[in-house]
Amino acid sequence: MSAIGTLFIMSAPSGAGKSSLINALLDSGMENAAVSVSHTTRAPRPGEVNGQHYHFVGQDEFKALIEQGAFFEWAEVFGNYYGTSKQAIEDQLAQGIDVFLDIDWQGALQVKKIMPDAQGIFILPPSREELERRLVGRGQDSAEVIAGRMAEAVSEMSHYNEYDYILVNDDFDTSLAQLSAIVTARRQRKASQIAAHSDMLNDLLAG
Amino acid sequence: MSAIGTLFIMSAPSGAGKSSLINALLDSGMENAAVSVSHTTRAPRPGEVNGQHYHFVGQDEFKALIEQGAFFEWAEVFGNYYGTSKQAIEDQLAQGIDVFLDIDWQGALQVKKIMPDAQGIFILPPSREELERRLVGRGQDSAEVIAGRMAEAVSEMSHYNEYDYILVNDDFDTSLAQLSAIVTARRQRKASQIAAHSDMLNDLLAG
């Protein structure tokens, strides 16, 4: 097996259901699919496992990786660094693993510039009312806080047309089937199939 | 609903299972999917319905359609004309119907030239032995006839790399699921989704 994996860039506003969809896809038993694991300088939270939830590194190491151009993209958020290592993703892709990268539109643009074959998938809520309902969430927040979340969601959503695919997450199972179809279809593309079946193709086409 | 359909160009050597896959997909309850109906000058066979199996037309009418440039592609086979009408396909696509066009590699090239957005799917048997087994079929034919079929299959298969997708039809249900995934994935592409959900997008992104 020498298939080529695909990097799927997944973006969405809060409340669209992105993480649930990615997790459900990976839990569905789909083989050769994994989420990308980011590097961060923040301290692990209880239960977080190094190499699984994040690669936890110190500030000096992180800055050295920046210098080496090791990251697809990186950002500093509240004094902590977060980055996506090119090498880690390329290693997975070379093994024929499809990698899901959960990232906002700015990160997505940077990744797509470096890896034009990456496939962007943007997940939308089915309506403004439903988005509002999901953002109100547990009902503990002020109208102002909710309006702020809504504005942030609208700002993120305004970039939907920079992606290759759009999923409208109305019914969860339907969206999961559509996400799964995108991955399955990608694996049938000529380049993947030629890599996966070169011996068979030689055999079929022998004089 | 103002989705844009996709034209899927389906090619394969005899024995790969192309027709069975297309029929099974359409019988599976997938909505907004149909086979393209060709024009022909040959006489209907018992049970064939005009407009369903073929558009049956006379030689004069067919030649007039050629003159008008009405066909994606046409060919004369044993004195009968066969052609694929652009208008019929474009009407279906404009209604948001995905159209399956069962055609050989030469026809596929012509269609792809006129409609670059068409997606080519090439179906391969899983091995030379299995192809031979399928071509021997009912066991009534001479070794020479079978060798001729095999040579024809190899010639058709040599064009697999002119297609966007390759299905290796080893297990029928797996191939059917892959074909279905290609169609479903295509419907989630940005252009289709924007056409299908323009009102929703306006609503979501309203200030």
PDB file of N, CA and C in Angstrom, chain B residues 48-117:
ATOM      1  N   GLU B  48     -37.858  -1.939 -25.962  1.00  0.00           N
ATOM      2  CA  GLU B  48     -37.195  -0.647 -25.835  1.00  0.00           C
ATOM      3  C   GLU B  48     -38.202   0.493 -25.998  1.00  0.00           C
ATOM      4  N   VAL B  49     -38.087   1.473 -25.122  1.00  0.00           N
ATOM      5  CA  VAL B  49     -39.049   2.580 -25.083  1.00  0.00           C
ATOM      6  C   VAL B  49     -38.374   3.861 -25.579  1.00  0.00           C
ATOM      7  N   ASN B  50     -39.021   4.541 -26.506  1.00  0.00           N
ATOM      8  CA  ASN B  50     -38.487   5.805 -27.028  1.00  0.00           C
ATOM      9  C   ASN B  50     -38.413   6.846 -25.907  1.00  0.00           C
ATOM     10  N   GLY B  51     -37.279   7.500 -25.800  1.00  0.00           N
ATOM     11  CA  GLY B  51     -37.101   8.523 -24.771  1.00  0.00           C
ATOM     12  C   GLY B  51     -36.576   7.964 -23.455  1.00  0.00           C
ATOM     13  N   GLN B  52     -36.637   6.643 -23.334  1.00  0.00           N
ATOM     14  CA  GLN B  52     -36.125   6.023 -22.106  1.00  0.00           C
ATOM     15  C   GLN B  52     -34.836   5.252 -22.397  1.00  0.00           C
ATOM     16  N   HIS B  53     -34.900   4.322 -23.346  1.00  0.00           N
ATOM     17  CA  HIS B  53     -33.681   3.595 -23.729  1.00  0.00           C
ATOM     18  C   HIS B  53     -32.885   4.388 -24.758  1.00  0.00           C
ATOM     19  N   TYR B  54     -33.569   4.920 -25.726  1.00  0.00           N
ATOM     20  CA  TYR B  54     -32.955   5.795 -26.739  1.00  0.00           C
ATOM     21  C   TYR B  54     -33.987   6.813 -27.193  1.00  0.00           C
ATOM     22  N   HIS B  55     -33.513   7.891 -27.779  1.00  0.00           N
ATOM     23  CA  HIS B  55     -34.379   8.709 -28.630  1.00  0.00           C
ATOM     24  C   HIS B  55     -34.233   8.126 -30.033  1.00  0.00           C
ATOM     25  N   PHE B  56     -35.274   7.446 -30.528  1.00  0.00           N
ATOM     26  CA  PHE B  56     -35.213   6.828 -31.850  1.00  0.00           C
ATOM     27  C   PHE B  56     -35.600   7.864 -32.914  1.00  0.00           C
ATOM     28  N   VAL B  57     -34.679   8.123 -33.839  1.00  0.00           N
ATOM     29  CA  VAL B  57     -34.939   9.118 -34.895  1.00  0.00           C
ATOM     30  C   VAL B  57     -34.523   8.531 -36.247  1.00  0.00           C
ATOM     31  N   GLY B  58     -35.023   9.132 -37.327  1.00  0.00           N
ATOM     32  CA  GLY B  58     -34.649   8.697 -38.666  1.00  0.00           C
ATOM     33  C   GLY B  58     -33.283   9.251 -39.072  1.00  0.00           C
ATOM     34  N   GLN B  59     -32.737   8.681 -40.157  1.00  0.00           N
ATOM     35  CA  GLN B  59     -31.410   9.116 -40.617  1.00  0.00           C
ATOM     36  C   GLN B  59     -31.393  10.601 -40.984  1.00  0.00           C
ATOM     37  N   ASP B  60     -32.469  11.075 -41.630  1.00  0.00           N
ATOM     38  CA  ASP B  60     -32.490  12.490 -42.040  1.00  0.00           C
ATOM     39  C   ASP B  60     -32.462  13.409 -40.833  1.00  0.00           C
ATOM     40  N   GLU B  61     -33.284  13.050 -39.830  1.00  0.00           N
ATOM     41  CA  GLU B  61     -33.332  13.860 -38.622  1.00  0.00           C
ATOM     42  C   GLU B  61     -31.970  13.845 -37.913  1.00  0.00           C
ATOM     43  N   PHE B  62     -31.368  12.647 -37.860  1.00  0.00           N
ATOM     44  CA  PHE B  62     -30.072  12.527 -37.189  1.00  0.00           C
ATOM     45  C   PHE B  62     -29.026  13.409 -37.886  1.00  0.00           C
ATOM     46  N   LYS B  63     -29.018  13.338 -39.224  1.00  0.00           N
ATOM     47  CA  LYS B  63     -28.031  14.128 -39.982  1.00  0.00           C
ATOM     48  C   LYS B  63     -28.261  15.626 -39.803  1.00  0.00           C
ATOM     49  N   ALA B  64     -29.544  16.001 -39.696  1.00  0.00           N
ATOM     50  CA  ALA B  64     -29.854  17.419 -39.457  1.00  0.00           C
ATOM     51  C   ALA B  64     -29.308  17.847 -38.086  1.00  0.00           C
ATOM     52  N   LEU B  65     -29.448  16.968 -37.102  1.00  0.00           N
ATOM     53  CA  LEU B  65     -28.928  17.277 -35.758  1.00  0.00           C
ATOM     54  C   LEU B  65     -27.403  17.413 -35.786  1.00  0.00           C
ATOM     55  N   ILE B  66     -26.749  16.542 -36.580  1.00  0.00           N
ATOM     56  CA  ILE B  66     -25.288  16.680 -36.729  1.00  0.00           C
ATOM     57  C   ILE B  66     -24.957  18.061 -37.293  1.00  0.00           C
ATOM     58  N   GLU B  67     -25.687  18.438 -38.344  1.00  0.00           N
ATOM     59  CA  GLU B  67     -25.449  19.741 -38.992  1.00  0.00           C
ATOM     60  C   GLU B  67     -25.600  20.891 -37.994  1.00  0.00           C
ATOM     61  N   GLN B  68     -26.596  20.754 -37.120  1.00  0.00           N
ATOM     62  CA  GLN B  68     -26.861  21.808 -36.119  1.00  0.00           C
ATOM     63  C   GLN B  68     -25.850  21.794 -34.971  1.00  0.00           C
ATOM     64  N   GLY B  69     -24.943  20.803 -34.988  1.00  0.00           N
ATOM     65  CA  GLY B  69     -23.989  20.696 -33.879  1.00  0.00           C
ATOM     66  C   GLY B  69     -24.670  20.304 -32.584  1.00  0.00           C
ATOM     67  N   ALA B  70     -25.729  19.477 -32.721  1.00  0.00           N
ATOM     68  CA  ALA B  70     -26.538  19.144 -31.542  1.00  0.00           C
ATOM     69  C   ALA B  70     -25.894  18.089 -30.653  1.00  0.00           C
ATOM     70  N   PHE B  71     -24.872  17.409 -31.178  1.00  0.00           N
ATOM     71  CA  PHE B  71     -24.328  16.278 -30.412  1.00  0.00           C
ATOM     72  C   PHE B  71     -23.001  16.619 -29.733  1.00  0.00           C
ATOM     73  N   PHE B  72     -22.872  16.147 -28.488  1.00  0.00           N
ATOM     74  CA  PHE B  72     -21.570  16.116 -27.832  1.00  0.00           C
ATOM     75  C   PHE B  72     -20.614  15.299 -28.679  1.00  0.00           C
ATOM     76  N   GLU B  73     -21.113  14.137 -29.079  1.00  0.00           N
ATOM     77  CA  GLU B  73     -20.321  13.208 -29.878  1.00  0.00           C
ATOM     78  C   GLU B  73     -21.299  12.304 -30.580  1.00  0.00           C
ATOM     79  N   TRP B  74     -20.909  11.805 -31.738  1.00  0.00           N
ATOM     80  CA  TRP B  74     -21.742  10.843 -32.431  1.00  0.00           C
ATOM     81  C   TRP B  74     -20.830   9.882 -33.181  1.00  0.00           C
ATOM     82  N   ALA B  75     -21.380   8.737 -33.551  1.00  0.00           N
ATOM     83  CA  ALA B  75     -20.595   7.740 -34.270  1.00  0.00           C
ATOM     84  C   ALA B  75     -21.528   6.906 -35.128  1.00  0.00           C
ATOM     85  N   GLU B  76     -20.965   6.351 -36.193  1.00  0.00           N
ATOM     86  CA  GLU B  76     -21.724   5.422 -37.038  1.00  0.00           C
ATOM     87  C   GLU B  76     -21.189   4.028 -36.759  1.00  0.00           C
ATOM     88  N   VAL B  77     -22.075   3.128 -36.396  1.00  0.00           N
ATOM     89  CA  VAL B  77     -21.671   1.763 -36.079  1.00  0.00           C
ATOM     90  C   VAL B  77     -22.544   0.814 -36.896  1.00  0.00           C
ATOM     91  N   PHE B  78     -21.901   0.045 -37.798  1.00  0.00           N
ATOM     92  CA  PHE B  78     -22.628  -0.894 -38.666  1.00  0.00           C
ATOM     93  C   PHE B  78     -23.818  -0.210 -39.350  1.00  0.00           C
ATOM     94  N   GLY B  79     -23.598   0.994 -39.842  1.00  0.00           N
ATOM     95  CA  GLY B  79     -24.642   1.658 -40.628  1.00  0.00           C
ATOM     96  C   GLY B  79     -25.669   2.420 -39.805  1.00  0.00           C
ATOM     97  N   ASN B  80     -25.629   2.262 -38.470  1.00  0.00           N
ATOM     98  CA  ASN B  80     -26.543   3.026 -37.626  1.00  0.00           C
ATOM     99  C   ASN B  80     -25.801   4.163 -36.928  1.00  0.00           C
ATOM    100  N   TYR B  81     -26.509   5.249 -36.730  1.00  0.00           N
ATOM    101  CA  TYR B  81     -25.917   6.392 -36.042  1.00  0.00           C
ATOM    102  C   TYR B  81     -26.308   6.384 -34.564  1.00  0.00           C
ATOM    103  N   TYR B  82     -25.349   6.795 -33.750  1.00  0.00           N
ATOM    104  CA  TYR B  82     -25.579   6.944 -32.303  1.00  0.00           C
ATOM    105  C   TYR B  82     -25.007   8.298 -31.895  1.00  0.00           C
ATOM    106  N   GLY B  83     -25.719   9.031 -31.063  1.00  0.00           N
ATOM    107  CA  GLY B  83     -25.179  10.319 -30.642  1.00  0.00           C
ATOM    108  C   GLY B  83     -25.722  10.754 -29.296  1.00  0.00           C
ATOM    109  N   THR B  84     -24.984  11.652 -28.675  1.00  0.00           N
ATOM    110  CA  THR B  84     -25.357  12.180 -27.355  1.00  0.00           C
ATOM    111  C   THR B  84     -25.689  13.658 -27.507  1.00  0.00           C
ATOM    112  N   SER B  85     -26.949  13.982 -27.269  1.00  0.00           N
ATOM    113  CA  SER B  85     -27.407  15.349 -27.478  1.00  0.00           C
ATOM    114  C   SER B  85     -26.966  16.259 -26.336  1.00  0.00           C
ATOM    115  N   LYS B  86     -26.302  17.342 -26.683  1.00  0.00           N
ATOM    116  CA  LYS B  86     -25.874  18.318 -25.667  1.00  0.00           C
ATOM    117  C   LYS B  86     -27.066  18.910 -24.940  1.00  0.00           C
ATOM    118  N   GLN B  87     -28.102  19.253 -25.725  1.00  0.00           N
ATOM    119  CA  GLN B  87     -29.253  19.954 -25.145  1.00  0.00           C
ATOM    120  C   GLN B  87     -29.936  19.119 -24.071  1.00  0.00           C
ATOM    121  N   ALA B  88     -30.125  17.830 -24.373  1.00  0.00           N
ATOM    122  CA  ALA B  88     -30.817  16.947 -23.419  1.00  0.00           C
ATOM    123  C   ALA B  88     -30.038  16.895 -22.112  1.00  0.00           C
ATOM    124  N   ILE B  89     -28.713  16.766 -22.208  1.00  0.00           N
ATOM    125  CA  ILE B  89     -27.884  16.683 -20.999  1.00  0.00           C
ATOM    126  C   ILE B  89     -27.877  18.018 -20.267  1.00  0.00           C
ATOM    127  N   GLU B  90     -27.716  19.098 -21.024  1.00  0.00           N
ATOM    128  CA  GLU B  90     -27.672  20.417 -20.360  1.00  0.00           C
ATOM    129  C   GLU B  90     -28.983  20.734 -19.641  1.00  0.00           C
ATOM    130  N   ASP B  91     -30.110  20.297 -20.230  1.00  0.00           N
ATOM    131  CA  ASP B  91     -31.406  20.511 -19.564  1.00  0.00           C
ATOM    132  C   ASP B  91     -31.448  19.793 -18.221  1.00  0.00           C
ATOM    133  N   GLN B  92     -30.975  18.543 -18.226  1.00  0.00           N
ATOM    134  CA  GLN B  92     -30.986  17.780 -16.972  1.00  0.00           C
ATOM    135  C   GLN B  92     -30.059  18.416 -15.938  1.00  0.00           C
ATOM    136  N   LEU B  93     -28.855  18.794 -16.364  1.00  0.00           N
ATOM    137  CA  LEU B  93     -27.893  19.399 -15.432  1.00  0.00           C
ATOM    138  C   LEU B  93     -28.457  20.683 -14.825  1.00  0.00           C
ATOM    139  N   ALA B  94     -29.136  21.482 -15.671  1.00  0.00           N
ATOM    140  CA  ALA B  94     -29.686  22.758 -15.197  1.00  0.00           C
ATOM    141  C   ALA B  94     -30.776  22.538 -14.152  1.00  0.00           C
ATOM    142  N   GLN B  95     -31.414  21.356 -14.203  1.00  0.00           N
ATOM    143  CA  GLN B  95     -32.432  21.020 -13.193  1.00  0.00           C
ATOM    144  C   GLN B  95     -31.816  20.441 -11.924  1.00  0.00           C
ATOM    145  N   GLY B  96     -30.473  20.399 -11.886  1.00  0.00           N
ATOM    146  CA  GLY B  96     -29.805  19.870 -10.698  1.00  0.00           C
ATOM    147  C   GLY B  96     -29.707  18.351 -10.704  1.00  0.00           C
ATOM    148  N   ILE B  97     -29.886  17.763 -11.882  1.00  0.00           N
ATOM    149  CA  ILE B  97     -29.792  16.298 -11.989  1.00  0.00           C
ATOM    150  C   ILE B  97     -28.378  15.906 -12.395  1.00  0.00           C
ATOM    151  N   ASP B  98     -27.803  14.937 -11.694  1.00  0.00           N
ATOM    152  CA  ASP B  98     -26.515  14.374 -12.089  1.00  0.00           C
ATOM    153  C   ASP B  98     -26.767  13.346 -13.184  1.00  0.00           C
ATOM    154  N   VAL B  99     -26.020  13.475 -14.274  1.00  0.00           N
ATOM    155  CA  VAL B  99     -26.261  12.635 -15.441  1.00  0.00           C
ATOM    156  C   VAL B  99     -25.081  11.688 -15.658  1.00  0.00           C
ATOM    157  N   PHE B 100     -25.387  10.411 -15.856  1.00  0.00           N
ATOM    158  CA  PHE B 100     -24.363   9.396 -16.106  1.00  0.00           C
ATOM    159  C   PHE B 100     -24.331   9.066 -17.590  1.00  0.00           C
ATOM    160  N   LEU B 101     -23.154   9.236 -18.158  1.00  0.00           N
ATOM    161  CA  LEU B 101     -22.986   9.025 -19.591  1.00  0.00           C
ATOM    162  C   LEU B 101     -22.051   7.836 -19.768  1.00  0.00           C
ATOM    163  N   ASP B 102     -22.620   6.754 -20.326  1.00  0.00           N
ATOM    164  CA  ASP B 102     -21.906   5.486 -20.506  1.00  0.00           C
ATOM    165  C   ASP B 102     -21.292   5.517 -21.903  1.00  0.00           C
ATOM    166  N   ILE B 103     -19.966   5.599 -21.985  1.00  0.00           N
ATOM    167  CA  ILE B 103     -19.338   5.973 -23.250  1.00  0.00           C
ATOM    168  C   ILE B 103     -17.896   5.460 -23.257  1.00  0.00           C
ATOM    169  N   ASP B 104     -17.326   5.208 -24.443  1.00  0.00           N
ATOM    170  CA  ASP B 104     -15.936   4.731 -24.466  1.00  0.00           C
ATOM    171  C   ASP B 104     -14.943   5.905 -24.386  1.00  0.00           C
ATOM    172  N   TRP B 105     -13.656   5.560 -24.360  1.00  0.00           N
ATOM    173  CA  TRP B 105     -12.654   6.606 -24.101  1.00  0.00           C
ATOM    174  C   TRP B 105     -12.642   7.667 -25.194  1.00  0.00           C
ATOM    175  N   GLN B 106     -12.959   7.276 -26.430  1.00  0.00           N
ATOM    176  CA  GLN B 106     -12.931   8.276 -27.508  1.00  0.00           C
ATOM    177  C   GLN B 106     -14.054   9.292 -27.341  1.00  0.00           C
ATOM    178  N   GLY B 107     -15.254   8.778 -27.034  1.00  0.00           N
ATOM    179  CA  GLY B 107     -16.388   9.663 -26.753  1.00  0.00           C
ATOM    180  C   GLY B 107     -16.098  10.527 -25.535  1.00  0.00           C
ATOM    181  N   ALA B 108     -15.487   9.909 -24.530  1.00  0.00           N
ATOM    182  CA  ALA B 108     -15.182  10.632 -23.290  1.00  0.00           C
ATOM    183  C   ALA B 108     -14.298  11.848 -23.569  1.00  0.00           C
ATOM    184  N   LEU B 109     -13.292  11.645 -24.412  1.00  0.00           N
ATOM    185  CA  LEU B 109     -12.388  12.760 -24.752  1.00  0.00           C
ATOM    186  C   LEU B 109     -13.146  13.903 -25.405  1.00  0.00           C
ATOM    187  N   GLN B 110     -14.051  13.540 -26.314  1.00  0.00           N
ATOM    188  CA  GLN B 110     -14.821  14.580 -27.021  1.00  0.00           C
ATOM    189  C   GLN B 110     -15.728  15.351 -26.057  1.00  0.00           C
ATOM    190  N   VAL B 111     -16.383  14.625 -25.159  1.00  0.00           N
ATOM    191  CA  VAL B 111     -17.292  15.272 -24.208  1.00  0.00           C
ATOM    192  C   VAL B 111     -16.501  16.188 -23.273  1.00  0.00           C
ATOM    193  N   LYS B 112     -15.383  15.680 -22.800  1.00  0.00           N
ATOM    194  CA  LYS B 112     -14.569  16.428 -21.832  1.00  0.00           C
ATOM    195  C   LYS B 112     -14.048  17.733 -22.459  1.00  0.00           C
ATOM    196  N   LYS B 113     -13.808  17.687 -23.782  1.00  0.00           N
ATOM    197  CA  LYS B 113     -13.325  18.883 -24.471  1.00  0.00           C
ATOM    198  C   LYS B 113     -14.387  19.981 -24.439  1.00  0.00           C
ATOM    199  N   ILE B 114     -15.643  19.562 -24.627  1.00  0.00           N
ATOM    200  CA  ILE B 114     -16.743  20.526 -24.683  1.00  0.00           C
ATOM    201  C   ILE B 114     -17.198  20.925 -23.278  1.00  0.00           C
ATOM    202  N   MET B 115     -17.095  19.988 -22.344  1.00  0.00           N
ATOM    203  CA  MET B 115     -17.584  20.219 -20.976  1.00  0.00           C
ATOM    204  C   MET B 115     -16.506  19.842 -19.973  1.00  0.00           C
ATOM    205  N   PRO B 116     -15.562  20.720 -19.732  1.00  0.00           N
ATOM    206  CA  PRO B 116     -14.415  20.364 -18.890  1.00  0.00           C
ATOM    207  C   PRO B 116     -14.809  20.044 -17.446  1.00  0.00           C
ATOM    208  N   ASP B 117     -15.985  20.499 -17.009  1.00  0.00           N
ATOM    209  CA  ASP B 117     -16.420  20.201 -15.641  1.00  0.00           C
ATOM    210  C   ASP B 117     -16.955  18.780 -15.483  1.00  0.00           C
TER     211      ASP B 117
END
